[in-house]
């Protein structure tokens, strides 16, 4: 038996035309079935990667720029410092309104030449300067009014005085009786022989330009309203003040 390989039969001419041309030197061709060819990345991953790139780009845009963060921090620090400054300014330099109270009232007869003249009123006030670092100067041009209900029964000027910080001052004011008809209740009490009609309510209103002086000077217009009650209301008497409430504002 002959073991030598038999030569391959020659290919038909139709098959020879389908073969690829012979390779050149040092060139090799490897043929792989089509179903075993893979792409990197696979086609289905392209959409996922594209979406990831878009999402990363949008996140990067939303991230705070370090320069923007620096400016925001600077603005916040400036606002905090301004708040601290105004808090200190308000605590030490903003003026507090003085505290008033009525401590005395005396009724005087009218002019001797006119028996029907309305009485005058001597009023004693106490003013307290609550400011630690400011003096108060009460300027000219202020006025004081005494009212019964809504009727003004006396008026006069507020004196020009000065107060040092934390100083308490006693102020005397004389209010002339107005040349108008007094309310009937007041007139009845003044003509009574005895002051036995019980308490009466009155109001004292002070309108006064003031100046607060410290490291900084403030000019304000002060309004004081004191509602008080006295136990009697008669000529040449010194009524006792039994209750009062004073309000002071600019």
CSV table of C-alpha atoms in Angstrom, one decimal:
chain,number,residue,atom,x,y,z
A,1,UNK,CA,0.0,0.0,0.0
A,2,UNK,CA,1.4,3.4,-1.0
A,3,UNK,CA,1.4,5.9,1.9
A,4,UNK,CA,2.4,8.9,-0.2
A,5,UNK,CA,-0.2,11.7,-0.4
A,6,UNK,CA,-2.2,11.9,-3.5
A,7,UNK,CA,-2.2,15.3,-5.3
A,8,UNK,CA,-5.3,17.4,-5.0
A,9,UNK,CA,-7.4,17.5,-8.1
A,10,UNK,CA,-7.3,20.7,-10.0
A,11,UNK,CA,-10.0,23.3,-9.3
A,12,UNK,CA,-12.4,24.1,-12.0
A,13,UNK,CA,-12.1,27.4,-13.7
A,14,UNK,CA,-15.2,28.8,-12.0
A,15,UNK,CA,-13.7,28.3,-8.6
A,16,UNK,CA,-10.4,29.8,-9.5
A,17,UNK,CA,-12.0,33.1,-10.4
A,18,UNK,CA,-13.6,33.3,-6.9
A,19,UNK,CA,-10.3,33.0,-5.0
A,20,UNK,CA,-8.6,36.1,-3.7
A,21,UNK,CA,-5.5,37.2,-5.4
A,22,UNK,CA,-2.3,35.7,-4.0
A,23,UNK,CA,-0.9,37.7,-1.2
A,24,UNK,CA,2.3,39.7,-1.5
A,25,UNK,CA,5.3,38.8,0.5
A,26,UNK,CA,5.1,39.1,4.3
A,27,UNK,CA,1.3,39.7,4.1
A,28,UNK,CA,-1.2,37.4,5.7
A,29,UNK,CA,-5.0,37.4,5.4
A,30,UNK,CA,-7.2,35.9,8.1
A,31,UNK,CA,-10.8,35.4,7.4
A,32,UNK,CA,-13.2,35.3,10.3
A,33,UNK,CA,-16.9,34.5,10.1
A,34,UNK,CA,-19.1,37.6,10.1
A,35,UNK,CA,-21.0,36.6,13.2
A,36,UNK,CA,-17.8,36.6,15.3
A,37,UNK,CA,-16.8,40.2,14.5
A,38,UNK,CA,-17.3,42.6,17.4
A,39,UNK,CA,-17.2,46.4,17.6
A,40,UNK,CA,-15.7,48.4,20.5
A,41,UNK,CA,-17.9,49.9,21.8
A,42,UNK,CA,-20.9,47.9,20.7
A,43,UNK,CA,-23.5,49.9,18.7
A,44,UNK,CA,-26.0,49.7,21.6
A,45,UNK,CA,-23.5,51.4,24.0
A,46,UNK,CA,-23.0,54.5,21.8
A,47,UNK,CA,-26.4,56.0,22.9
A,48,UNK,CA,-25.6,55.3,26.5
A,49,UNK,CA,-22.1,56.9,26.3
A,50,UNK,CA,-23.6,59.9,24.4
A,51,UNK,CA,-26.2,60.4,27.1
A,52,UNK,CA,-23.5,60.1,29.8
A,53,UNK,CA,-21.4,62.8,28.1
A,54,UNK,CA,-24.4,65.1,27.9
A,55,UNK,CA,-25.3,64.5,31.6
A,56,UNK,CA,-21.7,65.2,32.7
A,57,UNK,CA,-21.6,68.4,30.6
A,58,UNK,CA,-24.8,69.7,32.2
A,59,UNK,CA,-23.5,68.8,35.7
A,60,UNK,CA,-20.3,70.7,35.1
A,61,UNK,CA,-22.3,73.8,34.0
A,62,UNK,CA,-24.4,73.6,37.2
A,63,UNK,CA,-21.3,73.4,39.4
A,64,UNK,CA,-20.5,76.7,41.2
A,65,UNK,CA,-17.6,78.6,39.7
A,66,UNK,CA,-14.9,79.1,42.4
A,67,UNK,CA,-14.8,82.8,41.6
A,68,UNK,CA,-18.6,83.1,42.0
A,69,UNK,CA,-18.3,81.3,45.4
A,70,UNK,CA,-15.5,83.7,46.4
A,71,UNK,CA,-17.7,86.8,45.6
A,72,UNK,CA,-20.7,85.3,47.4
A,73,UNK,CA,-18.6,84.6,50.5
A,74,UNK,CA,-17.2,88.2,50.4
A,75,UNK,CA,-20.7,89.7,50.1
A,76,UNK,CA,-21.9,87.5,53.0
A,77,UNK,CA,-19.0,88.6,55.2
A,78,UNK,CA,-19.6,92.3,54.4
A,79,UNK,CA,-23.3,92.0,55.2
A,80,UNK,CA,-22.5,90.3,58.6
A,81,UNK,CA,-20.0,93.1,59.4
A,82,UNK,CA,-22.6,95.8,58.5
A,83,UNK,CA,-25.2,94.1,60.7
A,84,UNK,CA,-22.7,94.0,63.6
A,85,UNK,CA,-21.8,97.7,63.0
A,86,UNK,CA,-25.4,98.8,63.1
A,87,UNK,CA,-26.2,96.7,66.1
A,88,UNK,CA,-23.3,98.4,68.0
A,89,UNK,CA,-24.3,101.8,66.7
A,90,UNK,CA,-27.9,101.3,67.9
A,91,UNK,CA,-26.8,100.1,71.3
A,92,UNK,CA,-24.3,102.9,72.0
A,93,UNK,CA,-25.3,105.8,69.8
A,94,UNK,CA,-29.0,105.7,68.9
A,95,UNK,CA,-30.7,108.2,71.3
A,96,UNK,CA,-33.3,106.9,73.8
A,97,UNK,CA,-36.3,109.1,74.5
A,98,UNK,CA,-36.3,110.9,77.8
A,99,UNK,CA,-38.7,109.7,80.5
A,100,UNK,CA,-41.2,112.1,81.9
A,101,UNK,CA,-43.6,112.2,84.8
A,102,UNK,CA,-46.0,114.9,86.3
A,103,UNK,CA,-45.2,115.4,90.0
A,104,UNK,CA,-47.1,118.5,90.8
A,105,UNK,CA,-50.1,120.7,89.8
A,106,UNK,CA,-51.3,124.0,91.4
A,107,UNK,CA,-54.2,126.1,90.2
A,108,UNK,CA,-53.8,129.9,90.5
A,109,UNK,CA,-56.5,132.6,90.2
A,110,UNK,CA,-56.7,134.6,87.1
A,111,UNK,CA,-55.8,138.3,86.6
A,112,UNK,CA,-56.9,140.6,89.5
A,113,UNK,CA,-58.2,143.1,87.0
A,114,UNK,CA,-60.5,140.5,85.5
A,115,UNK,CA,-62.5,138.5,87.9
A,116,UNK,CA,-63.7,136.2,85.1
A,117,UNK,CA,-60.3,135.4,83.8
A,118,UNK,CA,-59.5,131.7,83.5
A,119,UNK,CA,-57.0,130.3,86.1
A,120,UNK,CA,-53.4,129.6,85.4
A,121,UNK,CA,-51.6,126.3,86.2
A,122,UNK,CA,-48.3,125.7,87.8
A,123,UNK,CA,-47.0,122.3,86.7
A,124,UNK,CA,-43.9,120.5,87.9
A,125,UNK,CA,-42.4,117.8,85.7
A,126,UNK,CA,-39.6,115.3,86.2
A,127,UNK,CA,-37.4,114.5,83.1
A,128,UNK,CA,-34.9,111.6,83.1
A,129,UNK,CA,-32.2,111.3,80.5
A,130,UNK,CA,-31.7,107.5,80.1
A,131,UNK,CA,-28.8,107.7,77.6
A,132,UNK,CA,-25.3,106.7,78.9
A,133,UNK,CA,-23.3,108.6,76.3
A,134,UNK,CA,-25.5,111.4,75.2
A,135,UNK,CA,-26.6,114.8,76.6
A,136,UNK,CA,-30.0,116.2,75.8
A,137,UNK,CA,-30.6,119.9,74.9
A,138,UNK,CA,-34.1,121.2,74.9
A,139,UNK,CA,-34.3,124.0,72.4
A,140,UNK,CA,-36.4,127.1,72.1
A,141,UNK,CA,-39.7,126.8,70.3
A,142,UNK,CA,-41.4,124.1,72.4
A,143,UNK,CA,-44.8,124.4,73.9
A,144,UNK,CA,-46.9,122.7,76.6
A,145,UNK,CA,-50.7,122.3,76.7
A,146,UNK,CA,-53.1,121.2,79.4
A,147,UNK,CA,-56.2,119.4,78.2
A,148,UNK,CA,-59.4,118.3,79.8
A,149,UNK,CA,-60.7,115.6,77.5
A,150,UNK,CA,-60.2,117.3,74.1
A,151,UNK,CA,-60.4,120.9,75.3
A,152,UNK,CA,-57.3,122.9,75.8
A,153,UNK,CA,-57.6,124.8,79.0
A,154,UNK,CA,-54.0,126.0,79.5
A,155,UNK,CA,-50.9,126.7,77.4
A,156,UNK,CA,-47.3,127.9,77.7
A,157,UNK,CA,-43.7,127.5,76.5
A,158,UNK,CA,-41.3,124.7,77.5
A,159,UNK,CA,-38.1,126.1,79.0
A,160,UNK,CA,-34.7,125.7,77.3
A,161,UNK,CA,-32.6,123.4,79.5
A,162,UNK,CA,-29.9,120.8,79.1
A,163,UNK,CA,-29.4,117.4,80.6
A,164,UNK,CA,-26.2,115.4,81.0
A,165,UNK,CA,-26.3,111.6,80.5
A,166,UNK,CA,-28.2,109.8,83.2
A,167,UNK,CA,-29.3,113.1,84.7
A,168,UNK,CA,-32.7,113.7,86.3
A,169,UNK,CA,-34.1,117.2,86.1
A,170,UNK,CA,-37.1,118.9,87.8
A,171,UNK,CA,-38.9,121.3,85.4
A,172,UNK,CA,-41.4,124.0,86.4
A,173,UNK,CA,-43.8,125.3,83.8
A,174,UNK,CA,-46.5,127.9,84.2
A,175,UNK,CA,-49.5,127.6,81.8
A,176,UNK,CA,-51.7,130.6,81.3
A,177,UNK,CA,-55.5,130.1,81.2
A,178,UNK,CA,-56.8,130.5,77.6
A,179,UNK,CA,-59.3,133.3,76.8
A,180,UNK,CA,-62.0,130.8,75.9
A,181,UNK,CA,-65.0,129.3,77.6
A,182,UNK,CA,-64.0,126.6,80.0
A,183,UNK,CA,-65.8,123.2,79.8
A,184,UNK,CA,-68.8,123.2,82.1
A,185,UNK,CA,-67.4,120.4,84.3
A,186,UNK,CA,-64.2,122.4,84.9
A,187,UNK,CA,-66.1,125.7,85.5
A,188,UNK,CA,-68.4,123.9,88.0
A,189,UNK,CA,-65.5,122.6,90.0
A,190,UNK,CA,-63.7,125.9,90.0
A,191,UNK,CA,-66.8,127.7,91.4
A,192,UNK,CA,-67.5,125.1,94.0
A,193,UNK,CA,-66.8,126.1,97.6
A,194,UNK,CA,-65.4,122.7,98.4
A,195,UNK,CA,-63.4,120.4,96.2
A,196,UNK,CA,-65.5,117.3,96.9
A,197,UNK,CA,-66.5,116.2,93.4
A,198,UNK,CA,-63.9,113.4,93.2
A,199,UNK,CA,-61.0,112.7,90.9
A,200,UNK,CA,-60.7,114.3,87.5
A,201,UNK,CA,-58.6,113.2,84.4
A,202,UNK,CA,-56.3,115.6,82.6
A,203,UNK,CA,-53.7,115.4,79.9
A,204,UNK,CA,-50.4,117.2,79.5
A,205,UNK,CA,-48.9,117.4,76.0
A,206,UNK,CA,-45.3,118.6,75.4
A,207,UNK,CA,-44.0,119.3,71.9
A,208,UNK,CA,-40.3,120.2,71.9
A,209,UNK,CA,-37.3,120.3,69.5
A,210,UNK,CA,-34.4,118.5,71.1
A,211,UNK,CA,-30.8,117.8,70.3
A,212,UNK,CA,-28.8,114.7,71.4
A,213,UNK,CA,-25.1,115.2,71.6
A,214,UNK,CA,-22.4,112.5,71.9
A,215,UNK,CA,-20.0,111.2,69.4
A,216,UNK,CA,-22.8,111.8,67.0
A,217,UNK,CA,-25.4,114.6,67.1
A,218,UNK,CA,-29.0,113.9,66.5
A,219,UNK,CA,-31.8,116.5,66.1
A,220,UNK,CA,-35.3,115.3,66.8
A,221,UNK,CA,-38.8,116.7,67.6
A,222,UNK,CA,-40.0,115.2,70.9
A,223,UNK,CA,-43.6,114.7,71.7
A,224,UNK,CA,-44.7,113.8,75.3
A,225,UNK,CA,-48.2,112.9,76.3
A,226,UNK,CA,-49.0,112.4,80.0
A,227,UNK,CA,-52.5,111.3,81.0
A,228,UNK,CA,-53.0,111.7,84.7
A,229,UNK,CA,-55.7,111.9,87.4
A,230,UNK,CA,-55.9,114.2,90.4
A,231,UNK,CA,-58.0,113.8,93.5
A,232,UNK,CA,-59.4,117.3,93.4
A,233,UNK,CA,-59.5,120.4,91.2
A,234,UNK,CA,-60.0,123.7,92.8
A,235,UNK,CA,-58.4,127.2,93.0
A,236,UNK,CA,-55.5,127.7,95.4
A,237,UNK,CA,-55.1,124.1,96.1
A,238,UNK,CA,-52.5,121.5,95.4
A,239,UNK,CA,-54.2,118.5,94.0
A,240,UNK,CA,-52.6,115.1,94.5
A,241,UNK,CA,-51.7,113.0,91.5
A,242,UNK,CA,-53.2,109.6,92.0
A,243,UNK,CA,-52.3,107.9,88.7
A,244,UNK,CA,-50.6,108.7,85.4
A,245,UNK,CA,-49.2,107.3,82.2
A,246,UNK,CA,-46.6,109.1,80.1
A,247,UNK,CA,-45.7,108.3,76.5
A,248,UNK,CA,-42.6,109.8,74.7
A,249,UNK,CA,-41.8,109.5,71.0
A,250,UNK,CA,-40.1,111.2,68.2
